[in-house]
Tab-separated table of C-alpha atoms in Angstrom:
chain	number	residue	atom	x	y	z
A	26	MET	CA	-3.140	-45.086	-41.242
A	27	THR	CA	-3.537	-42.267	-38.956
A	28	ALA	CA	-6.698	-41.842	-40.142
A	29	THR	CA	-8.010	-45.241	-39.329
A	30	THR	CA	-6.932	-45.136	-35.985
A	31	PRO	CA	-9.048	-46.192	-33.085
A	32	GLU	CA	-6.907	-43.402	-30.715
A	33	LEU	CA	-8.625	-41.317	-32.970
A	34	VAL	CA	-12.382	-41.752	-31.951
A	35	GLY	CA	-11.033	-42.152	-28.507
A	36	THR	CA	-14.531	-44.453	-27.982
A	37	ASP	CA	-16.578	-47.473	-29.118
A	38	LEU	CA	-19.366	-46.605	-30.388
A	39	THR	CA	-20.547	-50.201	-30.047
A	40	ASP	CA	-20.949	-49.678	-26.332
A	41	PRO	CA	-23.655	-47.570	-25.174
A	42	TRP	CA	-21.583	-46.114	-22.366
A	43	THR	CA	-19.823	-44.036	-24.519
A	44	PHE	CA	-23.083	-41.929	-25.409
A	45	LEU	CA	-23.660	-41.454	-21.860
A	46	GLY	CA	-20.670	-38.785	-21.321
A	47	PRO	CA	-21.095	-35.175	-21.035
A	48	ARG	CA	-22.874	-33.572	-24.073
A	49	GLU	CA	-19.520	-31.220	-25.125
A	50	ASP	CA	-17.213	-34.278	-25.185
A	51	LEU	CA	-19.378	-36.310	-27.398
A	52	TRP	CA	-19.743	-32.527	-29.933
A	53	ALA	CA	-15.810	-32.835	-29.863
A	54	MET	CA	-14.988	-36.177	-31.038
A	55	TRP	CA	-17.492	-35.687	-34.163
A	56	ARG	CA	-16.001	-32.287	-34.931
A	57	ARG	CA	-12.716	-34.300	-34.685
A	58	LEU	CA	-14.244	-36.775	-36.713
A	59	ARG	CA	-16.060	-34.641	-39.469
A	60	THR	CA	-12.282	-32.395	-40.088
A	61	ASP	CA	-9.899	-34.979	-39.569
A	62	SER	CA	-11.596	-38.595	-40.871
A	63	PRO	CA	-14.473	-37.769	-41.971
A	64	VAL	CA	-15.069	-41.654	-43.200
A	65	HIS	CA	-13.574	-43.470	-40.636
A	66	TRP	CA	-12.752	-47.374	-39.882
A	67	HIS	CA	-13.788	-48.077	-36.630
A	68	PRO	CA	-12.368	-52.235	-35.882
A	69	VAL	CA	-14.173	-54.656	-33.499
A	70	GLU	CA	-13.692	-57.768	-32.143
A	71	GLY	CA	-15.820	-60.714	-32.064
A	72	ARG	CA	-18.824	-59.601	-34.209
A	73	ALA	CA	-19.532	-61.516	-38.141
A	74	VAL	CA	-17.174	-58.446	-39.223
A	75	PRO	CA	-14.135	-57.168	-38.876
A	76	GLY	CA	-15.515	-53.526	-38.134
A	77	PHE	CA	-17.596	-50.652	-39.590
A	78	TRP	CA	-17.033	-47.008	-41.285
A	79	VAL	CA	-17.880	-44.138	-39.797
A	80	VAL	CA	-19.645	-41.390	-41.569
A	81	SER	CA	-20.058	-38.085	-40.209
A	82	ARG	CA	-20.255	-35.034	-42.187
A	83	TYR	CA	-23.842	-34.356	-43.291
A	84	HIS	CA	-22.884	-34.165	-47.236
A	85	ASP	CA	-21.335	-37.832	-46.840
A	86	VAL	CA	-24.117	-38.814	-44.749
A	87	MET	CA	-26.902	-37.519	-47.032
A	88	SER	CA	-25.373	-39.112	-50.411
A	89	VAL	CA	-25.220	-42.764	-49.050
A	90	TYR	CA	-29.049	-42.054	-48.118
A	91	ARG	CA	-29.764	-41.073	-51.572
A	92	ASP	CA	-27.733	-43.976	-52.860
A	93	ALA	CA	-29.655	-47.114	-52.898
A	94	ARG	CA	-28.002	-48.722	-56.032
A	95	ASN	CA	-24.758	-48.525	-54.271
A	96	PHE	CA	-25.883	-48.852	-51.036
A	97	THR	CA	-28.567	-51.293	-49.349
A	98	SER	CA	-30.662	-51.787	-46.008
A	99	GLU	CA	-30.990	-55.540	-46.696
A	100	ARG	CA	-28.320	-56.727	-44.794
A	101	GLY	CA	-29.039	-54.725	-41.463
A	102	ASN	CA	-29.901	-50.653	-40.567
A	103	VAL	CA	-28.437	-50.470	-37.195
A	104	LEU	CA	-25.035	-51.759	-35.607
A	105	ALA	CA	-26.848	-54.433	-33.714
A	106	THR	CA	-28.510	-56.451	-36.460
A	107	LEU	CA	-25.155	-55.295	-38.600
A	108	LEU	CA	-22.613	-56.239	-36.427
A	109	GLU	CA	-23.922	-59.645	-36.714
A	110	GLY	CA	-23.944	-59.724	-40.122
A	111	GLY	CA	-27.722	-59.489	-41.516
A	112	ASP	CA	-31.089	-59.197	-40.118
A	113	SER	CA	-33.783	-62.010	-40.190
A	114	ALA	CA	-36.232	-59.149	-41.329
A	115	ALA	CA	-34.422	-58.547	-44.615
A	116	GLY	CA	-36.953	-58.463	-47.763
A	117	LYS	CA	-40.180	-58.863	-45.514
A	118	MET	CA	-40.041	-55.365	-42.933
A	119	LEU	CA	-40.001	-51.882	-45.110
A	120	ALA	CA	-37.275	-50.644	-42.865
A	121	VAL	CA	-34.693	-53.621	-43.991
A	122	THR	CA	-36.274	-54.133	-47.952
A	123	ASP	CA	-35.092	-52.012	-50.969
A	124	GLY	CA	-35.894	-52.235	-55.007
A	125	ALA	CA	-39.259	-53.265	-55.840
A	126	ARG	CA	-40.856	-54.867	-52.830
A	127	HIS	CA	-39.847	-51.791	-51.106
A	128	ARG	CA	-41.530	-49.265	-53.312
A	129	GLU	CA	-44.454	-51.908	-53.104
A	130	LEU	CA	-44.905	-52.560	-49.131
A	131	ARG	CA	-43.879	-48.035	-48.336
A	132	ASN	CA	-46.759	-47.462	-50.977
A	133	LEU	CA	-49.553	-50.010	-49.677
A	134	MET	CA	-48.215	-48.632	-46.084
A	135	LEU	CA	-48.776	-44.575	-47.084
A	136	LYS	CA	-52.108	-44.814	-47.507
A	137	ALA	CA	-52.466	-45.071	-43.951
A	138	PHE	CA	-49.763	-42.173	-43.283
A	139	ALA	CA	-51.225	-39.946	-45.983
A	140	PRO	CA	-51.450	-36.451	-44.242
A	141	ARG	CA	-55.246	-36.245	-44.911
A	142	VAL	CA	-56.090	-39.170	-43.799
A	143	LEU	CA	-54.011	-38.983	-40.641
A	144	GLU	CA	-56.038	-35.057	-39.805
A	145	PRO	CA	-58.559	-36.901	-37.553
A	146	VAL	CA	-55.656	-38.809	-35.839
A	147	VAL	CA	-53.847	-35.029	-35.317
A	148	ASP	CA	-56.764	-34.116	-33.832
A	149	GLY	CA	-56.532	-36.671	-31.324
A	150	VAL	CA	-53.155	-36.353	-30.363
A	151	ARG	CA	-53.903	-32.694	-29.926
A	152	ALA	CA	-56.734	-32.764	-27.193
A	153	ARG	CA	-54.635	-36.338	-25.374
A	154	ALA	CA	-51.457	-33.945	-25.579
A	155	ASP	CA	-53.627	-31.195	-24.024
A	156	ARG	CA	-55.404	-33.405	-21.052
A	157	LEU	CA	-51.955	-34.897	-19.981
A	158	ILE	CA	-50.689	-32.104	-19.822
A	159	ARG	CA	-53.196	-30.622	-17.550
A	160	GLU	CA	-53.052	-34.028	-15.462
A	161	GLY	CA	-49.437	-33.919	-15.295
A	162	VAL	CA	-49.525	-29.887	-13.434
A	163	ALA	CA	-52.039	-31.284	-11.337
A	164	LEU	CA	-49.423	-33.778	-10.201
A	165	GLY	CA	-47.605	-31.216	-8.731
A	166	GLU	CA	-43.896	-32.420	-7.797
A	167	ASP	CA	-45.182	-36.446	-7.980
A	168	CYS	CA	-44.766	-35.647	-12.227
A	169	ASP	CA	-42.461	-37.745	-14.272
A	170	PHE	CA	-42.669	-36.203	-17.524
A	171	ALA	CA	-41.783	-39.589	-19.628
A	172	ARG	CA	-43.881	-41.127	-17.201
A	173	ASP	CA	-47.168	-39.444	-16.695
A	174	VAL	CA	-47.408	-37.463	-20.306
A	175	ALA	CA	-45.064	-38.886	-23.174
A	176	GLU	CA	-44.919	-42.188	-22.699
A	177	HIS	CA	-48.965	-41.885	-23.535
A	178	ILE	CA	-48.878	-39.686	-26.817
A	179	PRO	CA	-47.165	-41.817	-29.235
A	180	MET	CA	-48.718	-44.713	-28.229
A	181	ALA	CA	-51.667	-44.519	-27.992
A	182	THR	CA	-51.519	-42.824	-30.862
A	183	ILE	CA	-50.100	-45.361	-32.984
A	184	ALA	CA	-52.101	-48.181	-31.473
A	185	ASP	CA	-55.234	-46.667	-32.627
A	186	LEU	CA	-53.660	-46.822	-36.160
A	187	LEU	CA	-53.072	-49.900	-35.829
A	188	GLY	CA	-56.125	-51.167	-33.913
A	189	VAL	CA	-54.169	-51.871	-30.831
A	190	PRO	CA	-56.923	-52.147	-28.196
A	191	GLU	CA	-56.110	-49.336	-24.778
A	192	SER	CA	-55.910	-51.946	-22.425
A	193	ASP	CA	-52.853	-53.547	-24.124
A	194	GLN	CA	-51.014	-50.041	-24.069
A	195	PRO	CA	-49.032	-50.820	-21.366
A	196	TYR	CA	-48.011	-53.992	-22.000
A	197	LEU	CA	-47.075	-52.947	-25.566
A	198	LEU	CA	-45.299	-49.779	-24.368
A	199	SER	CA	-42.796	-51.720	-21.937
A	200	LEU	CA	-42.072	-54.194	-24.608
A	201	THR	CA	-41.347	-51.498	-27.419
A	202	LYS	CA	-38.519	-50.163	-24.841
A	203	GLN	CA	-37.088	-53.486	-24.016
A	204	ALA	CA	-36.605	-54.201	-27.835
A	205	LEU	CA	-34.621	-51.175	-28.760
A	206	SER	CA	-32.726	-49.847	-25.555
A	207	ALA	CA	-32.520	-51.465	-21.905
A	208	GLU	CA	-33.436	-48.924	-19.203
A	209	GLU	CA	-31.359	-50.081	-17.073
A	210	ALA	CA	-27.328	-51.133	-17.773
A	211	GLY	CA	-27.887	-54.796	-16.647
A	212	GLN	CA	-30.677	-55.862	-18.998
A	213	THR	CA	-29.037	-57.870	-21.912
A	214	ASP	CA	-29.553	-58.235	-25.400
A	215	GLU	CA	-31.682	-61.555	-24.440
A	216	ASP	CA	-34.008	-59.661	-23.113
A	217	ALA	CA	-34.167	-57.511	-26.232
A	218	VAL	CA	-34.888	-60.313	-28.519
A	219	LEU	CA	-37.523	-62.095	-26.068
A	220	ALA	CA	-39.282	-58.421	-26.073
A	221	ARG	CA	-39.092	-58.882	-29.838
A	222	ASN	CA	-40.638	-61.928	-29.987
A	223	GLU	CA	-43.606	-61.161	-27.695
A	224	LEU	CA	-44.033	-58.231	-30.270
A	225	LEU	CA	-44.397	-60.488	-33.309
A	226	LEU	CA	-46.324	-62.910	-31.417
A	227	TYR	CA	-48.975	-60.350	-30.024
A	228	PHE	CA	-49.402	-58.776	-34.035
A	229	SER	CA	-49.616	-62.480	-35.322
A	230	GLU	CA	-52.703	-62.976	-33.459
A	231	LEU	CA	-54.042	-59.478	-34.190
A	232	ALA	CA	-53.734	-59.991	-37.693
A	233	GLU	CA	-55.364	-62.841	-37.709
A	234	ASP	CA	-58.668	-61.639	-35.783
A	235	ARG	CA	-58.812	-58.365	-38.485
A	236	ARG	CA	-58.129	-61.188	-41.550
A	237	GLU	CA	-61.688	-62.246	-40.068
A	238	ASP	CA	-62.999	-58.889	-38.613
A	239	PRO	CA	-61.028	-56.461	-40.927
A	240	ARG	CA	-61.245	-52.828	-39.524
A	241	ASP	CA	-59.946	-49.392	-40.408
A	242	ASP	CA	-56.891	-50.060	-39.329
A	243	VAL	CA	-53.192	-50.283	-40.077
A	244	VAL	CA	-53.331	-54.098	-39.245
A	245	SER	CA	-56.162	-54.722	-40.924
A	246	VAL	CA	-54.685	-52.977	-44.173
A	247	LEU	CA	-51.712	-55.110	-43.894
A	248	ALA	CA	-53.895	-58.371	-43.045
A	249	THR	CA	-56.212	-58.491	-46.513
A	250	ALA	CA	-53.709	-56.293	-48.510
A	251	ARG	CA	-52.753	-57.785	-51.969
A	252	ILE	CA	-49.367	-57.229	-54.129
A	253	ASP	CA	-49.753	-58.065	-57.653
A	254	GLY	CA	-53.276	-60.579	-56.408
A	255	GLU	CA	-50.851	-62.340	-53.831
A	256	PRO	CA	-51.701	-61.513	-49.858
A	257	LEU	CA	-48.842	-60.569	-47.753
A	258	SER	CA	-47.154	-63.554	-45.865
A	259	GLU	CA	-47.761	-63.643	-42.171
A	260	GLN	CA	-43.709	-62.375	-41.165
A	261	GLU	CA	-44.323	-59.461	-43.969
A	262	ILE	CA	-47.603	-57.831	-42.052
A	263	VAL	CA	-46.214	-58.988	-38.253
A	264	LEU	CA	-42.722	-57.660	-39.010
A	265	ASN	CA	-44.348	-54.313	-40.461
A	266	CYS	CA	-46.583	-53.880	-37.295
A	267	TYR	CA	-43.634	-54.354	-35.683
A	268	SER	CA	-41.792	-51.272	-37.375
A	269	VAL	CA	-44.550	-49.238	-37.168
A	270	ILE	CA	-45.190	-49.546	-33.446
A	271	ILE	CA	-41.441	-49.255	-32.931
A	272	GLY	CA	-40.170	-46.375	-34.965
A	273	GLY	CA	-43.498	-44.347	-34.153
A	274	ASP	CA	-43.511	-44.819	-30.581
A	275	GLU	CA	-39.374	-44.189	-29.771
A	276	THR	CA	-39.004	-41.082	-31.982
A	277	SER	CA	-41.437	-39.028	-30.571
A	278	ARG	CA	-41.481	-39.912	-27.068
A	279	LEU	CA	-38.142	-39.617	-26.514
A	280	SER	CA	-37.855	-35.711	-28.121
A	281	MET	CA	-40.770	-34.768	-26.218
A	282	ILE	CA	-38.963	-35.867	-23.289
A	283	CYS	CA	-35.439	-34.225	-23.736
A	284	ALA	CA	-37.300	-30.883	-25.394
A	285	VAL	CA	-38.603	-30.517	-22.094
A	286	LYS	CA	-35.245	-31.318	-19.955
A	287	GLU	CA	-33.155	-29.031	-22.660
A	288	LEU	CA	-36.338	-26.229	-22.151
A	289	ILE	CA	-35.386	-26.349	-18.473
A	290	GLU	CA	-31.769	-26.154	-19.312
A	291	HIS	CA	-32.246	-23.220	-21.401
A	292	PRO	CA	-34.539	-20.511	-19.950
A	293	GLU	CA	-34.358	-18.431	-22.183
A	294	GLN	CA	-35.988	-20.610	-24.974
A	295	TRP	CA	-38.562	-21.047	-22.911
A	296	ARG	CA	-39.162	-17.734	-22.397
A	297	ARG	CA	-39.305	-17.561	-26.267
A	298	LEU	CA	-41.544	-20.233	-27.013
A	299	LYS	CA	-43.942	-19.542	-23.888
A	300	ALA	CA	-44.196	-15.430	-25.628
A	301	GLY	CA	-44.473	-16.263	-28.753
A	302	GLU	CA	-41.206	-15.153	-30.474
A	303	VAL	CA	-40.827	-18.398	-32.126
A	304	ALA	CA	-42.983	-20.611	-34.290
A	305	VAL	CA	-44.193	-23.979	-32.847
A	306	GLU	CA	-43.274	-25.224	-36.042
A	307	SER	CA	-39.550	-23.922	-35.711
A	308	ALA	CA	-39.193	-25.028	-32.085
A	309	VAL	CA	-40.222	-28.935	-33.938
A	310	GLU	CA	-37.572	-28.820	-35.986
A	311	GLU	CA	-34.759	-27.828	-33.659
A	312	VAL	CA	-35.969	-30.267	-30.854
A	313	LEU	CA	-35.190	-33.054	-33.784
A	314	ARG	CA	-32.338	-31.555	-34.265
A	315	TRP	CA	-31.257	-31.183	-31.082
A	316	VAL	CA	-32.070	-34.488	-29.549
A	317	THR	CA	-31.855	-36.329	-32.961
A	318	PRO	CA	-33.333	-39.530	-30.662
A	319	GLY	CA	-32.297	-42.430	-33.598
A	320	MET	CA	-28.384	-41.636	-33.296
A	321	HIS	CA	-27.167	-43.490	-36.330
A	322	PHE	CA	-28.427	-45.844	-39.342
A	323	GLY	CA	-26.928	-48.263	-41.306
A	324	ARG	CA	-26.158	-49.646	-44.639
A	325	ARG	CA	-24.344	-52.549	-46.405
A	326	ALA	CA	-22.014	-51.589	-49.665
A	327	LEU	CA	-23.005	-53.347	-52.593
A	328	ALA	CA	-20.056	-52.149	-54.568
A	329	ASP	CA	-16.587	-50.371	-54.081
A	330	VAL	CA	-17.268	-47.146	-53.960
A	331	GLU	CA	-15.052	-44.054	-53.280
A	332	LEU	CA	-16.498	-41.588	-50.459
A	333	ALA	CA	-14.606	-38.786	-49.041
A	334	GLY	CA	-11.059	-39.781	-50.383
A	335	ARG	CA	-11.926	-43.298	-48.797
A	336	THR	CA	-12.420	-46.509	-50.463
A	337	VAL	CA	-15.265	-48.674	-49.471
A	338	ARG	CA	-15.179	-52.271	-50.629
A	339	ALA	CA	-18.279	-53.955	-51.279
A	340	GLY	CA	-19.887	-55.698	-48.400
A	341	ASP	CA	-18.125	-53.352	-46.129
A	342	VAL	CA	-21.024	-52.123	-43.277
A	343	VAL	CA	-21.336	-48.019	-43.472
A	344	THR	CA	-22.864	-46.326	-40.770
A	345	LEU	CA	-24.389	-42.703	-40.867
A	346	TRP	CA	-24.220	-40.996	-38.026
A	347	ASN	CA	-27.276	-38.244	-37.449
A	348	SER	CA	-26.327	-37.157	-34.160
A	349	SER	CA	-22.978	-35.506	-35.926
A	350	ALA	CA	-24.678	-34.571	-39.358
A	351	ASN	CA	-27.240	-32.653	-37.428
A	352	PHE	CA	-24.202	-30.610	-36.032
A	353	ASP	CA	-22.137	-30.242	-38.632
A	354	GLU	CA	-20.436	-26.478	-38.964
A	355	GLU	CA	-20.774	-26.978	-42.874
A	356	VAL	CA	-24.687	-26.738	-42.835
A	357	PHE	CA	-25.512	-24.937	-39.475
A	358	GLU	CA	-24.943	-21.861	-38.212
A	359	ARG	CA	-23.726	-22.443	-34.433
A	360	PRO	CA	-25.598	-25.752	-34.523
A	361	GLU	CA	-24.083	-26.186	-30.597
A	362	VAL	CA	-26.930	-23.481	-29.475
A	363	PHE	CA	-29.892	-24.626	-29.153
A	364	ASP	CA	-31.939	-22.043	-30.895
A	365	LEU	CA	-35.908	-22.908	-31.437
A	366	GLY	CA	-36.171	-20.081	-34.037
A	367	ARG	CA	-33.804	-21.768	-36.173
A	368	THR	CA	-34.459	-21.404	-39.803
A	369	PRO	CA	-33.216	-23.631	-42.206
A	370	ASN	CA	-33.492	-26.310	-40.289
A	371	LYS	CA	-32.632	-29.578	-42.636
A	372	HIS	CA	-31.646	-31.772	-39.772
A	373	VAL	CA	-31.551	-35.430	-40.839
A	374	SER	CA	-33.258	-36.891	-37.781
A	375	PHE	CA	-36.178	-38.832	-40.216
A	376	GLY	CA	-33.096	-40.284	-42.197
A	377	TYR	CA	-33.367	-39.324	-45.870
A	378	GLY	CA	-33.992	-40.788	-49.261
A	379	PRO	CA	-36.163	-44.516	-50.175
A	380	HIS	CA	-36.059	-45.046	-46.280
A	381	PHE	CA	-37.260	-40.938	-45.311
A	382	CYS	CA	-39.347	-41.910	-42.126
A	383	LEU	CA	-42.732	-42.829	-43.129
A	384	GLY	CA	-44.331	-41.055	-40.092
A	385	ALA	CA	-42.562	-37.878	-40.147
A	386	TYR	CA	-45.817	-36.314	-40.600
A	387	LEU	CA	-47.289	-37.782	-37.586
A	388	GLY	CA	-44.145	-37.381	-34.998
A	389	ARG	CA	-43.679	-33.893	-36.152
A	390	ALA	CA	-47.754	-33.144	-35.331
A	391	GLU	CA	-46.997	-35.603	-31.644
A	392	ILE	CA	-44.016	-33.106	-30.691
A	393	HIS	CA	-46.024	-29.511	-31.699
A	394	ALA	CA	-48.846	-30.499	-30.289
A	395	MET	CA	-46.859	-31.427	-26.924
A	396	LEU	CA	-45.247	-27.721	-27.168
A	397	THR	CA	-48.301	-26.087	-27.412
A	398	ALA	CA	-50.003	-27.883	-24.646
A	399	LEU	CA	-47.205	-27.021	-22.522
A	400	ARG	CA	-47.378	-23.105	-23.357
A	401	THR	CA	-50.590	-23.008	-22.641
A	402	HIS	CA	-50.905	-24.577	-19.848
A	403	VAL	CA	-47.294	-24.391	-17.922
A	404	GLU	CA	-45.508	-21.159	-16.789
A	405	ARG	CA	-42.256	-22.790	-15.614
A	406	VAL	CA	-40.741	-26.224	-15.127
A	407	GLU	CA	-38.493	-27.218	-12.587
A	408	PRO	CA	-36.780	-30.551	-11.770
A	409	THR	CA	-37.793	-32.720	-8.971
A	410	GLY	CA	-34.911	-35.311	-9.456
A	411	GLN	CA	-32.367	-36.705	-11.838
A	412	ALA	CA	-33.288	-37.414	-15.228
A	413	ARG	CA	-32.603	-41.513	-16.069
A	414	PRO	CA	-30.725	-42.057	-19.607
A	415	ILE	CA	-31.434	-45.041	-21.413
A	416	HIS	CA	-28.796	-47.167	-22.119
A	417	SER	CA	-28.162	-47.658	-26.233
A	418	ASN	CA	-25.875	-47.002	-28.719
A	419	PHE	CA	-28.758	-45.966	-31.004
A	420	LEU	CA	-31.235	-44.389	-29.096
A	421	HIS	CA	-30.923	-41.075	-26.979
A	422	GLY	CA	-32.915	-39.874	-24.471
A	423	TYR	CA	-34.215	-40.478	-21.425
A	424	SER	CA	-36.443	-42.797	-19.912
A	425	SER	CA	-37.136	-40.664	-16.588
A	426	LEU	CA	-37.635	-37.101	-16.030
A	427	PRO	CA	-38.998	-35.988	-12.757
A	428	VAL	CA	-40.400	-32.349	-13.061
A	429	SER	CA	-43.212	-30.204	-11.569
A	430	LEU	CA	-45.148	-28.369	-13.927
A	431	HIS	CA	-46.423	-25.116	-12.521
A	432	PRO	CA	-49.888	-24.203	-14.187
A	433	ALA	CA	-49.780	-20.491	-15.945
A	434	ARG	CA	-51.327	-17.671	-14.542
């Protein structure tokens, strides 16, 4: 069947090296899939499953995101766990829990992420971003935007929400990087597992402290909460702390780093932003669409389902490629043009449906604060070295971006 031959893709979507090639090659691959095989079978060998479906068109991706009756997250939601047959956090961590328990956990955690509750947090984000950009300017040619600016905005914010002491934040940042992506190609899956286990142990100890001495933070909310009169299990507490710090750090941090890289490569867009010709709000949305830091998410089919003329069987792994959907020419006009004034811009970078990202409001606020500070304090951004991409089949971005931030006149 030509629609399922791996030659149509020409690449292995499980291999992080696939995503380190020229952007134009990836665009061409996704265009070919959207046109010729929008629901495409990708075989694999030596895994717990024989392969997975690759869903590349925007409307098909959206239909699976919203269909919690036929597709589940409880057997994994990214390739790393889906290909191994499941996720040990299923039914305990919000991202890999469905049904009534998902609603109960989500409603509990929404109390800490409601825009009203986050208003003072966002004020702190703005102040932190402004200070870090000014400090980046002062560093001159020694500034690495990833290390000196972007790493400190979301991590400090999420750490404050969770109640993590400032002295522990560098340690947690290091672990979050290892847990989801390898900064260097030589890092192994075992390194990621060890990092996840260390994060879980850290939050187990912090939750124990908060049970005895509750404070105004997310860990205390989880450690003291009750659902139907029963406290959360220790696994539910630590896994959802882990989920918050991983999700809250990676998307914003990688989006901010990539935003600066793209503004260097698209000087006209920087001019428009700097001159106030485009709103920061629309610039945030275009950064999120263009970067798509979470390239895919996944589900397992619970029943036989027809999708774009293909039959997805119960038990099949289905991957939803945001990095293709966000460039679907049926939805976005001139999708391969970076346009900070783009509107409408209904990207899927935060997912959609029941598992829509809990921290979307905060993530947008963090990118907004960084762009606002950048256009206020910086005249131009000049690269001073090679950007270093992360090594992942899930996340897109850079771990290092050496730049000189020239002060505004």
